[in-house]
XYZ file of C-alpha atoms in Angstrom:
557
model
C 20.588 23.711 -13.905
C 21.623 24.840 -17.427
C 19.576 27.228 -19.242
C 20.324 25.246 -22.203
C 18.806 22.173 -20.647
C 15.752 23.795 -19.217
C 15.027 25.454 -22.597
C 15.063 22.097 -24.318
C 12.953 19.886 -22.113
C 10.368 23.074 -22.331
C 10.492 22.838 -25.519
C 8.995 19.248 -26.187
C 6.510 19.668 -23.166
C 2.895 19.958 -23.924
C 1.090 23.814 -23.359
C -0.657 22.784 -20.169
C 2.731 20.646 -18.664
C 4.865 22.562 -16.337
C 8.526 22.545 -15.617
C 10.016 23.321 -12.766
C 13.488 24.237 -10.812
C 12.628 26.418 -7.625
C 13.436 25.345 -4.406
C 10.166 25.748 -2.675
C 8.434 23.464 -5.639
C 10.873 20.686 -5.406
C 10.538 21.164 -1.514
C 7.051 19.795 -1.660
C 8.375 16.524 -3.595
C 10.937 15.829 -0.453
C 8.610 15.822 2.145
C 8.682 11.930 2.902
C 7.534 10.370 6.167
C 10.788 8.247 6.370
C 13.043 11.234 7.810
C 15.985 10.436 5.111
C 16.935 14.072 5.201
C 18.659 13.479 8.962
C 21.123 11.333 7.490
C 23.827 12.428 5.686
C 24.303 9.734 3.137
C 20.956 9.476 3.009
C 19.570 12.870 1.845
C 17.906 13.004 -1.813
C 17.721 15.856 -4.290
C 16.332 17.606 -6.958
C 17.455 19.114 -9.662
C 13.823 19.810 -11.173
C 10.456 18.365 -11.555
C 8.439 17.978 -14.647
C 4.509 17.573 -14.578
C 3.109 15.747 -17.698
C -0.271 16.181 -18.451
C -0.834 13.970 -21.767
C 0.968 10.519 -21.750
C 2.536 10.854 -25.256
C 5.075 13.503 -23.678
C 6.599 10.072 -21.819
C 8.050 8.644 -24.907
C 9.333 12.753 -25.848
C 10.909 13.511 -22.109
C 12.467 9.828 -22.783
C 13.897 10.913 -25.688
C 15.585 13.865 -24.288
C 17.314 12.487 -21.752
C 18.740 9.549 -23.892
C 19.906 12.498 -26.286
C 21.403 14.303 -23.362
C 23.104 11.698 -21.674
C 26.506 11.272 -23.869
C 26.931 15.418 -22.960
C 28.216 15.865 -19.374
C 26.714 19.680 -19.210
C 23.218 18.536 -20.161
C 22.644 14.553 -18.535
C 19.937 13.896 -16.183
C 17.669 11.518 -14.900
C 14.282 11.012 -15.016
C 12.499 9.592 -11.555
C 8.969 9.063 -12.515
C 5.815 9.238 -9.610
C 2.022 8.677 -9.754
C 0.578 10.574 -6.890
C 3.752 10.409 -5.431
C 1.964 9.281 -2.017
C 4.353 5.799 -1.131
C 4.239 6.846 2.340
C 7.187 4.846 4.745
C 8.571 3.574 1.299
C 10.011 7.038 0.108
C 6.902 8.851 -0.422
C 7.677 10.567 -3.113
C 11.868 11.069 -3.039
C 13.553 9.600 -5.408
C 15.891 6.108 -4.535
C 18.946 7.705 -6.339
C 21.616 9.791 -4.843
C 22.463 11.778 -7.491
C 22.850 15.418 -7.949
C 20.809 15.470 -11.530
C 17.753 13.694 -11.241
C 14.168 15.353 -12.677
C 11.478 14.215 -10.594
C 8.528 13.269 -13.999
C 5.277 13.797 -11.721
C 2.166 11.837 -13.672
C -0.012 12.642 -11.174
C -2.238 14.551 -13.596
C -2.706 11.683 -16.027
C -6.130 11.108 -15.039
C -8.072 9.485 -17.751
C -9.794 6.537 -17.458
C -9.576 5.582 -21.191
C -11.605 2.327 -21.455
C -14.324 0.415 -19.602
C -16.104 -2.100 -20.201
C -19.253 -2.647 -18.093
C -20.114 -6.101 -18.788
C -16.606 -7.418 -18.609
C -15.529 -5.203 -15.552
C -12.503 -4.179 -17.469
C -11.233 -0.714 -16.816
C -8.023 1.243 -18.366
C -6.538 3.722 -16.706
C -3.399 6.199 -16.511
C -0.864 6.413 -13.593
C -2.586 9.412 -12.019
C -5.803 7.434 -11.806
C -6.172 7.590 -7.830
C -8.769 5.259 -5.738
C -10.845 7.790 -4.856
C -11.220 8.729 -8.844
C -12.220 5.518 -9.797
C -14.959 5.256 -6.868
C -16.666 8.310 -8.139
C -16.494 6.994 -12.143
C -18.243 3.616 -10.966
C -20.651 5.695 -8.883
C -21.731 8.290 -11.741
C -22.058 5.782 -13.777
C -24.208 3.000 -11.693
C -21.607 0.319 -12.081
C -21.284 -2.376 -9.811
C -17.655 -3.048 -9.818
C -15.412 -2.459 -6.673
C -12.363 -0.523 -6.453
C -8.934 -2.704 -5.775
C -8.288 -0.139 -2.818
C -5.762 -0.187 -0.071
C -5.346 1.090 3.597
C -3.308 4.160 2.064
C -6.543 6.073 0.970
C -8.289 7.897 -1.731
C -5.291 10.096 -2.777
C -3.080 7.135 -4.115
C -2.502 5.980 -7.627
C -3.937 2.558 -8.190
C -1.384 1.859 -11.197
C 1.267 2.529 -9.030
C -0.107 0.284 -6.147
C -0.474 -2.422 -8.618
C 3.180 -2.278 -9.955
C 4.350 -2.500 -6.490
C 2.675 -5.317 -5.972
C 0.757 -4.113 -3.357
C -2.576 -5.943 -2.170
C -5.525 -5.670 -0.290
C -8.732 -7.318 1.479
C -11.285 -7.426 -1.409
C -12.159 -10.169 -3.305
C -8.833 -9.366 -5.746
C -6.169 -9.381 -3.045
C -3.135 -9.532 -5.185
C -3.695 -6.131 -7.631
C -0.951 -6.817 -10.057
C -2.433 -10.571 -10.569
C -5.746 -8.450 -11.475
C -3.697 -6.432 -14.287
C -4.150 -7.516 -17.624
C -2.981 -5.447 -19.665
C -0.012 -2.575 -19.835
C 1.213 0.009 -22.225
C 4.518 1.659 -22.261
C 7.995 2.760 -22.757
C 10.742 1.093 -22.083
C 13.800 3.352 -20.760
C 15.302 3.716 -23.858
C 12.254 5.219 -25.729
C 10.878 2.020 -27.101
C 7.348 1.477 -27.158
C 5.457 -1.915 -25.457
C 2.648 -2.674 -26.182
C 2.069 -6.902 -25.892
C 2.602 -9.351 -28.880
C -1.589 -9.948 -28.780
C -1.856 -6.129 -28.755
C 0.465 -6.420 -31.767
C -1.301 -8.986 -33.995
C -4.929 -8.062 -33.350
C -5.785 -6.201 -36.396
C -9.580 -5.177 -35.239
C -10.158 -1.754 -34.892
C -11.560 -2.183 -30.731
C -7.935 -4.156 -29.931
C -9.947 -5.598 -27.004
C -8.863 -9.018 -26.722
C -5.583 -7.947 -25.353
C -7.177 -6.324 -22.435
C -9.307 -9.746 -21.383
C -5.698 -11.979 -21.270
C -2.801 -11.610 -18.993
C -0.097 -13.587 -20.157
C -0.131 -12.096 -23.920
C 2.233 -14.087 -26.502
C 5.884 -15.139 -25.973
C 7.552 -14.277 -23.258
C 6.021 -12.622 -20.159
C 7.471 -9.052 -20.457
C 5.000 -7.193 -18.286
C 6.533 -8.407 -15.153
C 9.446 -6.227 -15.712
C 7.363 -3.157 -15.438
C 6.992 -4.162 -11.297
C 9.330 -3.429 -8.725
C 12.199 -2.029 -11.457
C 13.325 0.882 -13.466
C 13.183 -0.587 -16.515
C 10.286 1.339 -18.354
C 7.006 3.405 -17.050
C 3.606 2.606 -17.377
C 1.186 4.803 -19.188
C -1.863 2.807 -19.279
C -2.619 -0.220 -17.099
C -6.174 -2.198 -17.752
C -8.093 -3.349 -14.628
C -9.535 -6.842 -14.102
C -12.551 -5.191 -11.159
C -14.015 -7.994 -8.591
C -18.131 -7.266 -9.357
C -20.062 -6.438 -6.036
C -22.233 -9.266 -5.098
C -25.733 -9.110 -3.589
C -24.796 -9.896 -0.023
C -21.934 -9.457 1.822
C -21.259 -9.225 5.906
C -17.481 -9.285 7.467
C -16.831 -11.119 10.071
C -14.569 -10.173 13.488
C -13.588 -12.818 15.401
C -12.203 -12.398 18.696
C -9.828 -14.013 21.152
C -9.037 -12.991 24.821
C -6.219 -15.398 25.169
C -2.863 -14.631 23.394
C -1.267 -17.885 23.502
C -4.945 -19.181 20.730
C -3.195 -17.780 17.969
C -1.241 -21.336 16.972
C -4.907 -22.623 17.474
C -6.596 -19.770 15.203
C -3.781 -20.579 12.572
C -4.857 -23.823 11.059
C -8.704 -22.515 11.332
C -7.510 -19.396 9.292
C -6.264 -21.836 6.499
C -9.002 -23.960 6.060
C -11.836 -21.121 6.013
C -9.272 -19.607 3.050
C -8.989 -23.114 1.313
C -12.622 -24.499 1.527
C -14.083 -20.762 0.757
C -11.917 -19.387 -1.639
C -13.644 -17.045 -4.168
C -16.199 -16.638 -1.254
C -14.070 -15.233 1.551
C -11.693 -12.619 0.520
C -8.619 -12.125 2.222
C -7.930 -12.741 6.005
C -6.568 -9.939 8.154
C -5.040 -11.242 12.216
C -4.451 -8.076 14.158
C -2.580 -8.368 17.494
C -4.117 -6.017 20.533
C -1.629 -3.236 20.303
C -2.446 -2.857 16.753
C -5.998 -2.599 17.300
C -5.374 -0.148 20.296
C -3.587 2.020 17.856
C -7.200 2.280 15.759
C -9.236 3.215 18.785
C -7.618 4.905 21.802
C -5.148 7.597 21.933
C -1.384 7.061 23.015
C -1.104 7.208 27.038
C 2.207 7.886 26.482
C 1.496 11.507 24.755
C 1.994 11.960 21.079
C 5.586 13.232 21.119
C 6.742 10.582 23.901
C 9.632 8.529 22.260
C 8.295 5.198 24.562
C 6.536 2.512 24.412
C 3.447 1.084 26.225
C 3.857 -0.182 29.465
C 2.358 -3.405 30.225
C -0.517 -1.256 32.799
C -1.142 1.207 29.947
C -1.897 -2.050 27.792
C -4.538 -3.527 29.919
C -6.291 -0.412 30.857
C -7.135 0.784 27.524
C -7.619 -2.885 26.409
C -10.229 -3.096 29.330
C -11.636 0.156 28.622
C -12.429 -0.797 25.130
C -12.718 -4.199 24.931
C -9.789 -5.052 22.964
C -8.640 -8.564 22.159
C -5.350 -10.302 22.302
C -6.271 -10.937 18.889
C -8.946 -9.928 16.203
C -9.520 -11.978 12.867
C -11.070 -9.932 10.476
C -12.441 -11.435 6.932
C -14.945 -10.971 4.375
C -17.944 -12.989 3.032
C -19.092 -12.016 -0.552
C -22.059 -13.741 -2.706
C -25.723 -14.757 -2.853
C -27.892 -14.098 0.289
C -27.853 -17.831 0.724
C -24.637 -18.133 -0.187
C -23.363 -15.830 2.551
C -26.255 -17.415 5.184
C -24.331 -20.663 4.698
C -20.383 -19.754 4.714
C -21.512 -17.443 7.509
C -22.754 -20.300 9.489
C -20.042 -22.830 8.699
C -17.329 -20.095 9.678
C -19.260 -19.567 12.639
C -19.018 -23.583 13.756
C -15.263 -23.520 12.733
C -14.068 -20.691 15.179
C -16.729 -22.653 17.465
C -13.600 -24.470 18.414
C -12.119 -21.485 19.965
C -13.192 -19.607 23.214
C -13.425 -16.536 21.423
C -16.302 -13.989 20.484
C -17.759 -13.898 16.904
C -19.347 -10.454 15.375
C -20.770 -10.154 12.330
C -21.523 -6.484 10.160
C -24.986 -7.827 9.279
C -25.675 -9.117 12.839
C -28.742 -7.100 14.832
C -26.462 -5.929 17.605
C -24.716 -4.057 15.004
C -27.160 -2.720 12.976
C -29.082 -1.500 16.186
C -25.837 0.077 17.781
C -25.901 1.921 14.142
C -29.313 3.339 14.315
C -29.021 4.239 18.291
C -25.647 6.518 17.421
C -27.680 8.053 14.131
C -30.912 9.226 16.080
C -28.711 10.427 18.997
C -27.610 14.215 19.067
C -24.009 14.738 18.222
C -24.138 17.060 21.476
C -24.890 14.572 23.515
C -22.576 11.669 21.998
C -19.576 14.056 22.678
C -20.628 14.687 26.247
C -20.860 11.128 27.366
C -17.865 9.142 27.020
C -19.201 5.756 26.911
C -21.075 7.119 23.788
C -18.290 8.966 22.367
C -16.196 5.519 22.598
C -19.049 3.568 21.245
C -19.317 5.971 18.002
C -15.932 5.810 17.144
C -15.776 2.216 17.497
C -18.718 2.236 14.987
C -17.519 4.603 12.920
C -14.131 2.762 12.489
C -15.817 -0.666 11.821
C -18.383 0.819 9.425
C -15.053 2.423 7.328
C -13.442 -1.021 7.671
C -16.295 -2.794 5.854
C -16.705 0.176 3.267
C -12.617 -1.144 2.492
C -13.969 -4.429 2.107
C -16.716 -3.528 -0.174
C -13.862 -1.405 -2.429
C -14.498 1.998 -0.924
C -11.838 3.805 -0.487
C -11.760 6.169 2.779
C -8.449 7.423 5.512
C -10.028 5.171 8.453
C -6.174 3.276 8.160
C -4.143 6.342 7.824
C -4.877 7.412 11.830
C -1.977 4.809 12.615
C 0.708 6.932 11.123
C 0.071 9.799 13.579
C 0.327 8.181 16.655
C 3.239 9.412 17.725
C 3.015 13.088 15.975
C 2.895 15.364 18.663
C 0.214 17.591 17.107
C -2.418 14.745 16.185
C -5.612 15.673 18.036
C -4.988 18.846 15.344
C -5.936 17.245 12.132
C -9.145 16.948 10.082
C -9.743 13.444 9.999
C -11.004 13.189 6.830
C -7.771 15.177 5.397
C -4.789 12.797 6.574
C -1.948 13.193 4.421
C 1.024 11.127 6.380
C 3.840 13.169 3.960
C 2.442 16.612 4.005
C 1.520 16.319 7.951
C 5.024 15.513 8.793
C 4.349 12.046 10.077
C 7.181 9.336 10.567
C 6.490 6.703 8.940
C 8.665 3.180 7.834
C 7.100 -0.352 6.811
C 8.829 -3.997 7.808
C 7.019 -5.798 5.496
C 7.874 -9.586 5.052
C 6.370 -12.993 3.710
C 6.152 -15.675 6.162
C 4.723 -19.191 5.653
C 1.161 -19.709 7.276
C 2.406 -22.091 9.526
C 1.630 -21.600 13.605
C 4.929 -22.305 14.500
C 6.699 -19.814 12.160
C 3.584 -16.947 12.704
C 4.676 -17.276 16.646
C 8.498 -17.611 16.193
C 7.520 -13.797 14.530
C 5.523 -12.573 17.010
C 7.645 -12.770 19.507
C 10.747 -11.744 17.642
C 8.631 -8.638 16.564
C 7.631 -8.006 20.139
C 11.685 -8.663 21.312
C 13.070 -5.890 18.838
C 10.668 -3.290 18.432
C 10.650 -1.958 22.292
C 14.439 -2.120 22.314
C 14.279 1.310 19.870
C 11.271 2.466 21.490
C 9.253 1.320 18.713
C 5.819 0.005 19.374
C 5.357 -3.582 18.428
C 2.310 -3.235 15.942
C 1.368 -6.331 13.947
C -0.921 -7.140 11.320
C -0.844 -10.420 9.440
C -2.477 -10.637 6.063
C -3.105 -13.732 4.302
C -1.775 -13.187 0.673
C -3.110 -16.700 0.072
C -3.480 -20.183 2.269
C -0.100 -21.060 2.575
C 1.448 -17.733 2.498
C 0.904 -14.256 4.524
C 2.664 -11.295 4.717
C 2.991 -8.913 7.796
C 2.474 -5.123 7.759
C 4.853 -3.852 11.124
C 4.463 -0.205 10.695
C 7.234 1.718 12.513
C 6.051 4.546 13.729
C 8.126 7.533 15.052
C 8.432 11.396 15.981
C 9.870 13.036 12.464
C 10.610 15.898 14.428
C 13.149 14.096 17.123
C 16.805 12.998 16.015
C 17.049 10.229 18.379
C 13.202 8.668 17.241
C 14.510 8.807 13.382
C 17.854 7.470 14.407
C 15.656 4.968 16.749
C 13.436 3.778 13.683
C 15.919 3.501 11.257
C 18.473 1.247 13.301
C 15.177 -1.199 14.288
C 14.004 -1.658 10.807
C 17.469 -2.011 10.007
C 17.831 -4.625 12.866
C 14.751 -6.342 12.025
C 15.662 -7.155 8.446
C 18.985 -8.451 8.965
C 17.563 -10.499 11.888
C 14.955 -11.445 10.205
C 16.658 -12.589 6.942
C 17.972 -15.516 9.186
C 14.941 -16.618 10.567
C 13.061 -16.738 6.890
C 11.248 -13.705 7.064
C 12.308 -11.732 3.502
C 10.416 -8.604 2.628
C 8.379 -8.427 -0.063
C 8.269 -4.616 -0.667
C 11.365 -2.780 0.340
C 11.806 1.196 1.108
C 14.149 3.402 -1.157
C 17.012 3.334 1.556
C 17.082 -0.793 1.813
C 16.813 -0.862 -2.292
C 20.331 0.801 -1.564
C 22.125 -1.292 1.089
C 20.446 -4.533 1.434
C 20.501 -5.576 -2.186
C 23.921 -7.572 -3.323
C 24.457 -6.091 -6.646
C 26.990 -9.266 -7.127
C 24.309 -12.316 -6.850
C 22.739 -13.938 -9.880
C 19.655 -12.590 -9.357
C 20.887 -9.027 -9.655
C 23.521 -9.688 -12.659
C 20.651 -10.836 -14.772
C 18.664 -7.570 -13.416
C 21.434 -5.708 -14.824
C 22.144 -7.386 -17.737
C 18.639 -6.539 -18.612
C 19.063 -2.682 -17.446
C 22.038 -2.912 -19.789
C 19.481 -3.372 -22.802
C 16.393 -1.466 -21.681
C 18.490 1.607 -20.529
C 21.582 1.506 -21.600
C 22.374 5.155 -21.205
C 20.787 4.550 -17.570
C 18.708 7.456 -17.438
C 15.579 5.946 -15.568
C 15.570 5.239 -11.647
C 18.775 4.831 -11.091
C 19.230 2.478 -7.979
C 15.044 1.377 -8.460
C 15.763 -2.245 -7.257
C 19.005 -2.147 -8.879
C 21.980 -2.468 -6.741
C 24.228 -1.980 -10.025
C-alpha cells in the first residue's frame, strides 16, 4: 500500500478511528467459517482495514475513494462490515476478488440514537449488536423485545435486517420491521427519505413511524446490494405481552409430516398476530442440539442409521418437533393454547407446553439439586441440558438473545468439548460453517419432495442432513440446511463446497431458490446477463459509478 494513500485516508479519519495495514490485523478479518482460503480462485484479501468510530467519517472515507479512483497508484475499495459476524455467508471476508479492497469495520458505531418508549421505536447504528440492545431495554425497564436471531448476542441487528434475515418473535421478517434508514449512497450522496425531507419540525419523528416514505421506495436498495451503507436504521420493536408459553409438538412417525403441514398453516392463518412464527425441526437436527456426535468430532461421516436410533431413544427425540410461540393476554393465551392443543389433537403426537407443570417442576427439581450431583448421574445430567436448552429456546422467543443455536456449528470441530459455552464464536473458533438456505411453498407435497432430496444429497459428501423449516409466513417457508464440516480437513471443505454447490443447482430445478446467498455463490451463480441483473447494474452505474463499494455484493457485473 502507498504511503501516499495511507497518509490521506489518515488524514480525514476521526482521533479515536484507526487505520490499519499489518498482516496479523487484517488476519483476524479473514478468519471465515466457509474455508474459502483452500481454494485458489477463491481466496480473499486485504489491502487494509479502517475502523470508524463516528458515522459522519462514512460520507468522508466515501469521498476519498471516489477522489482516488481515476488514479491507478491510489484506487481502492471500500468493503463495509457491522460486527463482521455473517458466519457460513462470508463472515466477515469481503465478496470481491480484488487485490485493493479496505475492509470499513463499523463495528464500533454503537449508539442507540433515538427511542421512543411509548411507540417502541428505536434508532440505532450498524454496530448496534443484539446483545446491546437487550441490556438498553433492561436498564431502562422497557418492555420491548429484541428482533434477535439464532446467531447470538455478538451480531449487528442493522446488518441482520438488511440481509433480510428473520426470526421466531412476534416480528419475523426484520427488514419489514425497519422504518426508517439514513445513508450514503456509493457515490457520497446523502439519503435521507422524501418525508425526512419535507418535515420541517425540529423532532423529524414522523419519518421514523412510516415505512414506505414519499415517491418511490428507495430503501429497498440498501438490502442485499452494494449500492450505499447504512448509518442509522430505526426499529419498529414487537412489545412483550403479559403471557406467553411456546409450544413443542411432537411426532414419532416420520411419514406425519404431510399431515402436520396443513395443521401448521391454519394455526399461522387463524392466529396470526397471536402465534409468532413456526419452526419444524427434523430428528437429526434436534440430535445435533442435545447429544454429542457418535461419530467423533473430527470424523468426516455421517450417522449411521443405529447411531440415529440410539441417541434418538436415549433422549427421546422425535421424527419431528414443531416448535411455535403464543403471545398475549392470560386469557388470550389460555384459549389459542387450547384450540392449538385440539388441532394437533388430530395427530398421534405428544404436545408440551413452557408453562405446563411438568415443566416448571422439572425446573425447580434441577435448581434445588447440587451441581455435583447432576454431573454424576447421567440421567440428570441429560435432563439439565435438555432444560437448559429449552429454557434458552423460549428466552429467543421472548427476544433474548443468548448462543444456545450456535452449538450446531461445532459439531464436527474436533476440539468441541473445549469451548466455554457461553463464548461460541463460529469464525474465531475455526468452525466450518456454509448455509443452503431456500424458499419453498408451504405445501406437503413440495416440503416432502425437499426432504427427501435434502436427505439424498447431503450423505453423498458426508454431510449430515440437518433440516429446519421456518415458516416466513402461511404460504411460504424457508429452510435453514446448515452444512457443517471439519475447517481443518481438505477433503471435508472440498466435500461441503461441492454439496452446497450440488444442492443449489439441483435444487434450482425443483423450485427451491435461495433467499440469502454466501459471498462465493454471489460470484458464480448469478447471470450478470438477465434482466434482473442489467437493471441492477444500470442502477450501480448511477449510485457508484466509479464502483468503489462492494464490488461483486449481489452484482454479477
Amino acid at each position: 500500500m502507498s504511503p501516499q494513500l495511507a497518509s490521506l485516508i489518515e488524514n480525514v479519519l476521526a482521533t479515536k478511528s484507526r487505520f490499519s495495514s499489518a498482516p496479523q490485523q487484517l488476519a483476524r478479518f479473514m478468519r471465515g467459517t466457509e474455508g474459502l482460503d483452500n481454494f485458489d480462485n477463491k481466496q480473499r484479501q486485504l489491502m487494509a482495514v479502517i475502523t470508524l468510530t463516528d458515522v459522519s467519517e462514512i460520507k468522508l472515507i466515501l469521498d476519498l475513494a471516489n477522489q482516488c479512483a481515476k488514479d491507478e497508484k491510489l484506487a481502492f475499495s471500500l468493503y463495509p462490515i457491522s460486527t463482521g459476524n455473517n458466519w457460513g455467508y462470508g463472515t466477515s471476508q469481503p465478496t470481491g476478488l480484488a487485490n485493493n479492497i479496505i475492509l470499513l469495520d463499523l463495528g464500533r458505531l454503537t449508539k442507540i440514537t433515538h427511542f421512543d418508549s411509548e411507540l417502541g421505536l428505536v434508532t440505532i447504528e450498524p454496530g448496534v449488536t443484539q446483545q446491546q440492545l437487550s441490556d438498553f431495554l433492561h436498564q431502562h425497564n422497557h418492555d420491548y423485545m429484541v428482533p434477535v436471531t439464532g446467531a447470538g448476542p455478538s451480531c449487528s441487528l442493522l446488518a441482520n435486517a438488511l440481509e433480510r434475515g428473520y426470526g421466531i418473535t412476534p416480528y419475523t421478517d426484520h427488514f419489514s420491521a425497519v422504518t426508517s434508514i439514513q445513508g450514503y449512497w456509493a457515490n457520497g450522496r446523502p439519503y435521507q427519505s422524501a418525508v425526512y425531507e419535507l418535515d420541517a419540525s425540529e423532532e423529524k419523528l414522523v419519518d421514523k413511524t412510516f415505512k414506505w416514505g414519499l415517491g418511490p421506495y428507495l430503501e429497498g436498495l440498501f438490502t442485499q446490494s452494494n449500492l450505499g451503507i447504512v448509518s442509522q436504521m430505526t426499529l419498529r420493536l414487537a412489545k412483550i405481552k403479559p403471557d406467553f408459553t411456546s409450544f413443542f409438538i411432537q411426532m414419532a412417525d416420520d411419514s406425519l409430516l404431510e399431515a402436520a403441514v396443513p395443521l401448521i398453516r391454519e394455526v399461522l392463518q387463524d392466529y396470526e398476530g397471536i402465534v409468532g412464527s413456526i419452526n419444524l425441526m427434523d430428528q437429526r437436527r434436534l440430535l445435533s442440539m442435545f447429544a454429542k456426535n457418535p461419530n467423533g468430532n473430527d470424523a468426516h461421516q455421517v450417522m449411521l442409521s443405529n447411531d440415529i436410533n440410539k441417541l434418538a431413544s436415549e433422549l427421546r427425540a422425535p421424527s419431528w418437533t414443531i416448535v411455535g410461540s403464543i403471545y398475549g393476554s392470560s386469557r388470550v393465551v389460555k384459549v389459542v393454547k387450547k384450540e392449538i392443543d385440539d388441532i394437533f389433537k388430530q395427530l398421534p403426537c405428544k404436545r408440551i407446553y413452557s408453562n405446563s407443570l411438568s415443566i416448571i417442576l422439572a425446573n425447580k427439581t434441577i435448581d434445588i439439586l447440587p451441581a455435583w450431583l447432576i454431573n454424576k448421574v447421567p440421567m440428570l445430567t441429560t435432563i439439565a441440558e435438555q432444560l437448559d436448552s429449552f429454557n434458552k429456546g423460549k428466552d429467543i422467543m421472548l427476544g433474548k438473545p443468548n448462543k444456545v443455536a450456535l452449538k450446531l456449528a461445532y459439531w464436527r470441530h474436533k476440539d468441541a468439548d473445549g469451548f466455554d459455552k457461553d463464548k461460541l464464536s463460529p469464525g474465531q473458533d475455526g468452525c466450518g460453517l456454509l448455509w443452503y438456505a431456500p424458499l419453498i411453498p408451504m405445501k406437503a407435497n413440495k416440503m416432502r419432495e425437499f426432504v427427501e432430496f435434502i436427505r439424498a444429497i447431503c450423505p453423498k459428501f458426508n454431510i449430515e442432513p440437518f433440516i429446519t423449516f421456518t415458516n416466513l409466513k402461511h404460504d411460504c417457508v424457508d429452510s435453514t440446511i446448515p452444512i457443517v464440516f471439519d475447517l481443518s480437513n481438505p477433503k471435508a471443505v472440498n466435500d461441503a463446497h461441492n454439496c452446497l454447490k450440488m444442492l443449489v443447482e439441483q435444487g434450482l430445478k425443483k423450485g427451491f431458490v435461495p433467499y440469502r446467498l454466501n459471498i462465493d455463490q454471489q460470484q458464480w451463480l448469478l447471470n450478470k446477463d438477465s434482466d434482473f441483473w442489467q437493471t441492477v447494474n444500470q442502477l450501480k452505474s448511477s449510485l457508484d459509478p466509479n464502483n468503489i463499494l462492494s464490488q461483486g455484493r449481489y452484482n454479477p457485473n
